[in-house]
mmCIF file of C-alpha atoms and ligand atoms in Angstrom:
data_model
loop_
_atom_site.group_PDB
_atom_site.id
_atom_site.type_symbol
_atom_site.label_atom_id
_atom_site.label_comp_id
_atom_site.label_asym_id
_atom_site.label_seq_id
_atom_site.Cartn_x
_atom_site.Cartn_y
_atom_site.Cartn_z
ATOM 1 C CA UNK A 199 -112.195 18.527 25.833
ATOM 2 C CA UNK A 200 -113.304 20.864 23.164
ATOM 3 C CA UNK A 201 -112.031 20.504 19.232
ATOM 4 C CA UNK A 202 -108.211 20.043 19.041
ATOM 5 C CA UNK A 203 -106.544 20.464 22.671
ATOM 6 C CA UNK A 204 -108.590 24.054 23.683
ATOM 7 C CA UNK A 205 -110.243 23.202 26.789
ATOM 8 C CA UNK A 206 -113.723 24.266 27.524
ATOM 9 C CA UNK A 207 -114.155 27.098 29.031
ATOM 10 C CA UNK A 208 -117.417 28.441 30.578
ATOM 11 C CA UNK A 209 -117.613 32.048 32.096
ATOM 12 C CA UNK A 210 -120.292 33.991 34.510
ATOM 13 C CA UNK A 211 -120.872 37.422 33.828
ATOM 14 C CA UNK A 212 -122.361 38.539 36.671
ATOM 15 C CA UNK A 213 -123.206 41.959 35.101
ATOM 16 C CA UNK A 214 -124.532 44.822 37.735
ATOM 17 C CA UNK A 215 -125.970 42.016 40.083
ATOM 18 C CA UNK A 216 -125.424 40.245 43.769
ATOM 19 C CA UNK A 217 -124.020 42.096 46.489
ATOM 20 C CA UNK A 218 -121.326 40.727 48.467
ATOM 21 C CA UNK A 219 -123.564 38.643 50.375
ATOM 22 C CA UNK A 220 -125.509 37.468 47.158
ATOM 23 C CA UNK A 221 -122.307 36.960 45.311
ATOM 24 C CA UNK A 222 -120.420 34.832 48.392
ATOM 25 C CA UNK A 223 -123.902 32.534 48.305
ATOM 26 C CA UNK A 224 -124.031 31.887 45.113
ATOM 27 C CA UNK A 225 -120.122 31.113 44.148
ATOM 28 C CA UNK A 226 -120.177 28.740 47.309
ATOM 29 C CA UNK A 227 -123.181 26.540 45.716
ATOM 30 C CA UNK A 228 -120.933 26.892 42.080
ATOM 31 C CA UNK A 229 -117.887 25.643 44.332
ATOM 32 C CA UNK A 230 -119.419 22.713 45.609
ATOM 33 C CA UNK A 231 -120.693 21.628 42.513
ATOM 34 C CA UNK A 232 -117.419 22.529 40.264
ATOM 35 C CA UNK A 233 -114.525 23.300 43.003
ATOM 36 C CA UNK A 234 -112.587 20.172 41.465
ATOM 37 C CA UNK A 235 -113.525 20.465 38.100
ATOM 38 C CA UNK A 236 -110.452 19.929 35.896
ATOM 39 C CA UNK A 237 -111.815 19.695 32.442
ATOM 40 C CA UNK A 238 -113.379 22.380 31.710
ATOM 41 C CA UNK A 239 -112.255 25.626 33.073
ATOM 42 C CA UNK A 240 -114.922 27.444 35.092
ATOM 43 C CA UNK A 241 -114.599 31.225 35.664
ATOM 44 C CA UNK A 242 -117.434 33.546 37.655
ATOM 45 C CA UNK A 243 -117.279 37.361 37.243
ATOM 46 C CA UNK A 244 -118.807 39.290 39.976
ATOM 47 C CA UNK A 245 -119.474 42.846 40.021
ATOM 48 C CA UNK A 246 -116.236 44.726 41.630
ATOM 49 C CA UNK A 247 -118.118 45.424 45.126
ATOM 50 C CA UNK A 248 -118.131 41.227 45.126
ATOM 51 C CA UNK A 249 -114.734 40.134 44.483
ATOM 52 C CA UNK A 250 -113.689 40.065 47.315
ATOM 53 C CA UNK A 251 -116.401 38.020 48.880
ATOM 54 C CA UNK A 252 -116.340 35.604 46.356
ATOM 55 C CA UNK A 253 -112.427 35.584 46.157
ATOM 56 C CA UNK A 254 -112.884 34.094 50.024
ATOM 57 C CA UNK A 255 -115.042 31.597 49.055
ATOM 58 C CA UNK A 256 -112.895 29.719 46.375
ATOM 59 C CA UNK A 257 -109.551 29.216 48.287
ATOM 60 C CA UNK A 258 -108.169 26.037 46.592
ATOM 61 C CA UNK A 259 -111.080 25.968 44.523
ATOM 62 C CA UNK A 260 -110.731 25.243 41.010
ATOM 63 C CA UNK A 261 -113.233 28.042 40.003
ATOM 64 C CA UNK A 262 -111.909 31.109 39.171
ATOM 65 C CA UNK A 263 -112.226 34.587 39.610
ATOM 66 C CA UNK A 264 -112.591 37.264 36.767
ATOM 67 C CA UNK A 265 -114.046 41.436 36.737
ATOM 68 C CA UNK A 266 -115.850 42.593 34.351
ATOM 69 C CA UNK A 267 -113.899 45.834 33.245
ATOM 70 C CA UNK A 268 -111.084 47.518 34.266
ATOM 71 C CA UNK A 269 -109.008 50.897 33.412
ATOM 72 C CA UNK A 270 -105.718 50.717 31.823
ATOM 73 C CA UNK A 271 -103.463 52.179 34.291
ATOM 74 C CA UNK A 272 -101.830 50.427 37.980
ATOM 75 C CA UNK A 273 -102.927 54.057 39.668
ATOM 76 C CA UNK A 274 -103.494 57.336 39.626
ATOM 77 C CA UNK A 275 -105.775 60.123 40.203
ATOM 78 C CA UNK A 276 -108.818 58.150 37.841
ATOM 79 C CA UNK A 277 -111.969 58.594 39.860
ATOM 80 C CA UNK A 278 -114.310 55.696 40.508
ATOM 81 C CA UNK A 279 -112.022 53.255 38.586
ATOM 82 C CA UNK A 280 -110.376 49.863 38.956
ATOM 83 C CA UNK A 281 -107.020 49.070 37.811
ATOM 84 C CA UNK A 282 -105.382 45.457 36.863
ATOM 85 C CA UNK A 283 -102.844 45.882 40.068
ATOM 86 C CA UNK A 284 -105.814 45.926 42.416
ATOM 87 C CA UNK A 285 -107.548 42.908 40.340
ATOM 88 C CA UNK A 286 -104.491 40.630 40.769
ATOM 89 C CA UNK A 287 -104.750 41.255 44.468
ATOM 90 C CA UNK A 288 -108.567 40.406 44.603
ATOM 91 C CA UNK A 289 -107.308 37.049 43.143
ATOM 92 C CA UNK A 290 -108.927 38.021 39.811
ATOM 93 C CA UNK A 291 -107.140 35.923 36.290
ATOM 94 C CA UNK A 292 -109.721 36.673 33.971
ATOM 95 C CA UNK A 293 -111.707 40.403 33.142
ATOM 96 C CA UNK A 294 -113.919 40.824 30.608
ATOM 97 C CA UNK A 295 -112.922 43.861 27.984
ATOM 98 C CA UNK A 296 -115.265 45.215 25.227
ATOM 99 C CA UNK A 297 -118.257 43.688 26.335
ATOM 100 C CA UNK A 298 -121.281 45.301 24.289
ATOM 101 C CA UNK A 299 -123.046 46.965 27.196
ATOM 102 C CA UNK A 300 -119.651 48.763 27.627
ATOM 103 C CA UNK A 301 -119.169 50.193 23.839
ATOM 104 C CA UNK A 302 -122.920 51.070 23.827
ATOM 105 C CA UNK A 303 -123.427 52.337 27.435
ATOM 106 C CA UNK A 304 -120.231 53.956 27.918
ATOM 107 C CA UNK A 305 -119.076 54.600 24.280
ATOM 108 C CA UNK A 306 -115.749 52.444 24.830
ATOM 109 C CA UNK A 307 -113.596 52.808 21.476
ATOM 110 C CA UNK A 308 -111.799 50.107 20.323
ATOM 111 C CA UNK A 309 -108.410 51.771 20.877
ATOM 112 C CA UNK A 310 -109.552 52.201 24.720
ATOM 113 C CA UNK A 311 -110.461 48.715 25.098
ATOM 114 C CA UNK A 312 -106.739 48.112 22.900
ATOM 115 C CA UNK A 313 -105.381 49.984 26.033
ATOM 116 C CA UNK A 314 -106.877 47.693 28.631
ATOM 117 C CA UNK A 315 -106.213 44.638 26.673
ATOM 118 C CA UNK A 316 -102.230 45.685 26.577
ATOM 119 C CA UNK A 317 -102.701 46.507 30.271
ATOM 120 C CA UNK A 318 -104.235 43.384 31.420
ATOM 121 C CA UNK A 319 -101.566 41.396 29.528
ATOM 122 C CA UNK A 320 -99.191 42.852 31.206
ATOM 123 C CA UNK A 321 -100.532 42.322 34.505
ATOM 124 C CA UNK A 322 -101.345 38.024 34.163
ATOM 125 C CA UNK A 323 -104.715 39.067 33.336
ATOM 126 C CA UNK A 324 -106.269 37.051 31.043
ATOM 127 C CA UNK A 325 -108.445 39.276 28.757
ATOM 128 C CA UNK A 326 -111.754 37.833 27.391
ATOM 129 C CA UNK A 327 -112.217 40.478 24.868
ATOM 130 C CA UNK A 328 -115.926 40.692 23.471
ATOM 131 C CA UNK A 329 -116.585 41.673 19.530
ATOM 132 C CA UNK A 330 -119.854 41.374 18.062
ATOM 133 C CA UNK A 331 -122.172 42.860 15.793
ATOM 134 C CA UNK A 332 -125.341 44.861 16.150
ATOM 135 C CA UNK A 333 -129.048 43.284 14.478
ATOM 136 C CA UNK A 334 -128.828 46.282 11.547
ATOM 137 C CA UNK A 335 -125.360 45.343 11.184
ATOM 138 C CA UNK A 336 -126.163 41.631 10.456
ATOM 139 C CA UNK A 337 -128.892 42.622 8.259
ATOM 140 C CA UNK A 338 -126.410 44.686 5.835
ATOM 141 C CA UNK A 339 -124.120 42.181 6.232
ATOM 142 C CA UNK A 340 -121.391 43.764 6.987
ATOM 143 C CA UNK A 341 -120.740 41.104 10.718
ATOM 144 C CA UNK A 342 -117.447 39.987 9.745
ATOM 145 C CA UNK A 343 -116.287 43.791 8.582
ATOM 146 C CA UNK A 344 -117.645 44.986 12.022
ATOM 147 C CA UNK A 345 -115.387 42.396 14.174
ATOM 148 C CA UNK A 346 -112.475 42.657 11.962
ATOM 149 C CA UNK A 347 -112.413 46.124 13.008
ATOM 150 C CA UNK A 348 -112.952 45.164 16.447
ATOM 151 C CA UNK A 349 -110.126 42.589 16.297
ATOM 152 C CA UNK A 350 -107.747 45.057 14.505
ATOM 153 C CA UNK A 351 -108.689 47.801 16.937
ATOM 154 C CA UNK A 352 -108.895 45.536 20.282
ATOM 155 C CA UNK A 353 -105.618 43.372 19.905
ATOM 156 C CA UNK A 354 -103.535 46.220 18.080
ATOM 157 C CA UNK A 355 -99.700 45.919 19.368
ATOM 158 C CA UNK A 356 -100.645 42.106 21.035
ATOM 159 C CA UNK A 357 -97.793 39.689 20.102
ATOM 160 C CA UNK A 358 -98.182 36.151 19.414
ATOM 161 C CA UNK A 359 -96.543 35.213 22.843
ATOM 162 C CA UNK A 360 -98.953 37.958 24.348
ATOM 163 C CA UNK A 361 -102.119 36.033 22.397
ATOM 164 C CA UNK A 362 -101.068 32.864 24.796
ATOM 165 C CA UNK A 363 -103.357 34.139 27.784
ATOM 166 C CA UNK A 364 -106.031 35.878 25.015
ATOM 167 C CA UNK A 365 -109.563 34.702 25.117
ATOM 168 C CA UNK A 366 -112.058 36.486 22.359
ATOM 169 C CA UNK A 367 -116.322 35.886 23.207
ATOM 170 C CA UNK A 368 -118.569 36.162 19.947
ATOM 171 C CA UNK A 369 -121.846 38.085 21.280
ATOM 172 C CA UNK A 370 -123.715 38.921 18.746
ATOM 173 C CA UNK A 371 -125.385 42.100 20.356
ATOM 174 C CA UNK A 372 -128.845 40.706 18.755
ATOM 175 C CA UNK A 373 -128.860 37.479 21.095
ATOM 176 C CA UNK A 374 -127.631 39.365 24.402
ATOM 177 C CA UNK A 375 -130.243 39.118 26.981
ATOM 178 C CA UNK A 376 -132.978 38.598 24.341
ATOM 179 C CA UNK A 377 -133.492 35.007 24.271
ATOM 180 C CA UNK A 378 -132.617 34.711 20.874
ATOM 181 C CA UNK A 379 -129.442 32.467 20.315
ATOM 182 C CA UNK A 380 -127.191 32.083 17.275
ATOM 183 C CA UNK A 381 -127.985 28.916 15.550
ATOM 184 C CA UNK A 382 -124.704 27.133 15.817
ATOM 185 C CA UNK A 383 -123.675 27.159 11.947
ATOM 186 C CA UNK A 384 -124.167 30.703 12.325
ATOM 187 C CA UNK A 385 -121.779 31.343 15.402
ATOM 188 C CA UNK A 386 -119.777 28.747 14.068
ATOM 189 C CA UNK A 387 -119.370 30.469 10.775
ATOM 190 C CA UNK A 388 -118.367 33.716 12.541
ATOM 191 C CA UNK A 389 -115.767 31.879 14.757
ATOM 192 C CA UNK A 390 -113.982 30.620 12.157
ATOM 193 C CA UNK A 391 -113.979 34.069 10.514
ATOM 194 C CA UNK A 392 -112.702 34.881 13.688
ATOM 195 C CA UNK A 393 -109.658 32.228 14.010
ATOM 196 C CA UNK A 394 -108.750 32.899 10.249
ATOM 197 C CA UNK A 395 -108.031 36.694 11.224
ATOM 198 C CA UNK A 396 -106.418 35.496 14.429
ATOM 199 C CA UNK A 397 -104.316 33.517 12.222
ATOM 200 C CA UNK A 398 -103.099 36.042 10.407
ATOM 201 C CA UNK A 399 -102.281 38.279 13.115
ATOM 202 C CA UNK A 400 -100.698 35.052 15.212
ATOM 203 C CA UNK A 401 -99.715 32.366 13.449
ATOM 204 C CA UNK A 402 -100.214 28.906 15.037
ATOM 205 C CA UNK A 403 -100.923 30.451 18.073
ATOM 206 C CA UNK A 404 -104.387 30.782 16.590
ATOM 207 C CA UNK A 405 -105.604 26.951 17.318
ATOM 208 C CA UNK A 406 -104.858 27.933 20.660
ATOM 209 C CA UNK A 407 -107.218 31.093 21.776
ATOM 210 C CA UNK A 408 -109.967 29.789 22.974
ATOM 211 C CA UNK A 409 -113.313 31.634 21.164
ATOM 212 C CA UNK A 410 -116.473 31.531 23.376
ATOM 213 C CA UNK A 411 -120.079 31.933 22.505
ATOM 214 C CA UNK A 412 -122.252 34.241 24.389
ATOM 215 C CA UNK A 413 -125.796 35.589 23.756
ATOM 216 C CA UNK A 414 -128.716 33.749 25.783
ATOM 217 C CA UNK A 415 -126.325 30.528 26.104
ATOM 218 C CA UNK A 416 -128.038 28.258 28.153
ATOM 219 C CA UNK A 417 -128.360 24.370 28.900
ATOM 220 C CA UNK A 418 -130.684 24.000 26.614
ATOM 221 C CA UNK A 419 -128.970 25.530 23.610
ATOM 222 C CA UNK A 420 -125.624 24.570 24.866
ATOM 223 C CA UNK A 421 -124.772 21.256 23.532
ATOM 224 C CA UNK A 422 -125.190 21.942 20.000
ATOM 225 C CA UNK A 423 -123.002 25.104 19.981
ATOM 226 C CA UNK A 424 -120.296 23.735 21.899
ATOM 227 C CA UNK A 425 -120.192 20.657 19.146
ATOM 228 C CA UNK A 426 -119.221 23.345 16.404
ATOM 229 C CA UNK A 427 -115.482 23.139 15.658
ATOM 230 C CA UNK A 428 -114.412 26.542 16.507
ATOM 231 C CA UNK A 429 -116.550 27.218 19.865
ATOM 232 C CA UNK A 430 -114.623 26.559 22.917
ATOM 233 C CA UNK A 431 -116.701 27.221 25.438
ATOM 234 C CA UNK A 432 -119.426 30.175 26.350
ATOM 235 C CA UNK A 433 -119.884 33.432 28.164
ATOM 236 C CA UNK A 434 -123.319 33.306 30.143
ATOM 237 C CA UNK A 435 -125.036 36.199 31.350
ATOM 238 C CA UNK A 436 -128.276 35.340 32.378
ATOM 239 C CA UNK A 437 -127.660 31.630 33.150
ATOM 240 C CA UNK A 438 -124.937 32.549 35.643
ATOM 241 C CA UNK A 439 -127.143 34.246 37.939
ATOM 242 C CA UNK A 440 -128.322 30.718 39.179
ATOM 243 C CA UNK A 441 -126.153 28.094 40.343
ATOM 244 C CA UNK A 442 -128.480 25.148 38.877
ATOM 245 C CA UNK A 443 -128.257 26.271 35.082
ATOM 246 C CA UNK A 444 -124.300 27.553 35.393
ATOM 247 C CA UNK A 445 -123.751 24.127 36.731
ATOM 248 C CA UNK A 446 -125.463 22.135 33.841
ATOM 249 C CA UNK A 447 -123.772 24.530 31.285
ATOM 250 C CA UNK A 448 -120.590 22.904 32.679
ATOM 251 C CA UNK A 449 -121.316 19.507 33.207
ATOM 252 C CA UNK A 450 -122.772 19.993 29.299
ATOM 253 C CA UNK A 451 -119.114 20.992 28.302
ATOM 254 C CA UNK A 452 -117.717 18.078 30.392
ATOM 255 C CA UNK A 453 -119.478 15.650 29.017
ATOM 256 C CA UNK A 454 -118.263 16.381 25.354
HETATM 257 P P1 PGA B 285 -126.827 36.608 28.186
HETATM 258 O O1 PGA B 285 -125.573 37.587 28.305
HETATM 259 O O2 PGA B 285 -126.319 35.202 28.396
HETATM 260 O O3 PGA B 285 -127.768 37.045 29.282
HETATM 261 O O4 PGA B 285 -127.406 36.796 26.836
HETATM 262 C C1 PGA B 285 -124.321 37.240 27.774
HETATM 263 C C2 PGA B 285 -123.349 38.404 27.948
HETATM 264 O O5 PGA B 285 -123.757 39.561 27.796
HETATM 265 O O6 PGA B 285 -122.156 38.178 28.233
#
């Protein structure tokens, strides 16, 4: 159990890898490793094309299922996207909104990713909604005026009762991928920032959202960032494309 009553939380994003195949063989390893975990929650996030492999693997498992984007509307005529109705019936509870790749790579505004946050809400998706600021950002220090604005933007129009099923991931962009981690007074600083403005937008409901680290989380830097007050758990990129390391990150968690 993490700080105060948040439970742990540690989250796979897949990113554009595993096919079905891939995907279905590497959940079922996670399952039998973490299919009765209860105290931490465990969530993987397959590309679409693997959902539904992956959604057949964890009947009755206590791993769950999350995308990693999705567009704002139940249907329509929206070529080549994926909406929160069709999630739900995959068995997804969890997508991942905002993530960096997806303001960089496909120039996702902050009132978009508002739109898909409102959406998922609305559809018992549980949005883990990804703020974080760029290396030149850090270095003018101007962080915490980058993911206010990403906050304000992202969770405009979310009510307090809505901010129940929120979860918000700290990547700094600088540690995605890179190998270069946060020290954990620095990502602790920022997610305290980060509960303070969630305060202020939701009251008490605040000490409940869980905030996650991610950005080249891994067992060995684990420990020490999930012992800072205000990090509840992490969101692993690389580390979740083997089951050995995804399963450590847990038992790490576990263990606190
Ligand atoms: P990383 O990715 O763990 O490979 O740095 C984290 C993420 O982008 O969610």
């Amino acid at each position: 159990m993490s700080q105060n009553t948040r439970k742990y939380l540690i989250a796979g994003n897949w990113k554009m890898n595993n096919t079905p195949s891939e995907g279905a063989e590497l959940v079922r390893e996670i399952n039998l490793a973490l299919g009765q975990e209860t105290s931490v929650g465990v969530v993987v996030c397959p590309p679409f094309t693997a959902l539904e492999a992956c959604a057949g693997e964890l009947s009755g498992s206590n791993v769950q299922l999350g995308a990693q984007n999705m567009y704002p509307k139940s249907e329509g005529a929206y070529t080549g996207e994926v909406s929160p109705v069709m999630l739900r019936a995959l068995f997804c509870t969890f997508v991942i909104l905002g993530h960096s790749e997806r303001r960089e790579y496909f120039a996702e505004s902050d009132s978009f990713i508002n739109e898909k946050v409102l959406a998922a809400i609305e559809s018992n998706l549980k949005p883990i909604l990804c703020v974080g600021e760029r290396l030149e950002e850090r270095e003018a220090g101007t962080t915490m005026e980058v993911i206010k604005k990403q906050l304000d933007g992202g969770l405009a129009g979310v009510t307090a009762e809505m901010a129940e099923s929120l979860i918000i991931a700290y990547e700094p962009v600088w540690a995605i991928g890179t190998g270069k981690t946060a020290t954990p007074e620095m990502a602790q600083e920022v997610h305290a920032a980060i509960r303070a403005d969630l305060a202020t937008k939701f009251g008490e409901t605040a000490s409940k959202i869980r905030i996650l680290y991610g950005g080249s989380m891994k067992p060995a830097n684990a420990s020490e960032l999930l012992d800072q007050p205000d990090i509840d758990g992490g969101l692993i990129g690389g580390a979740s494309l083997q089951s050995k390391p995804f399963v450590e990150l847990v038992k790490i968690a576990s263990n606190k």
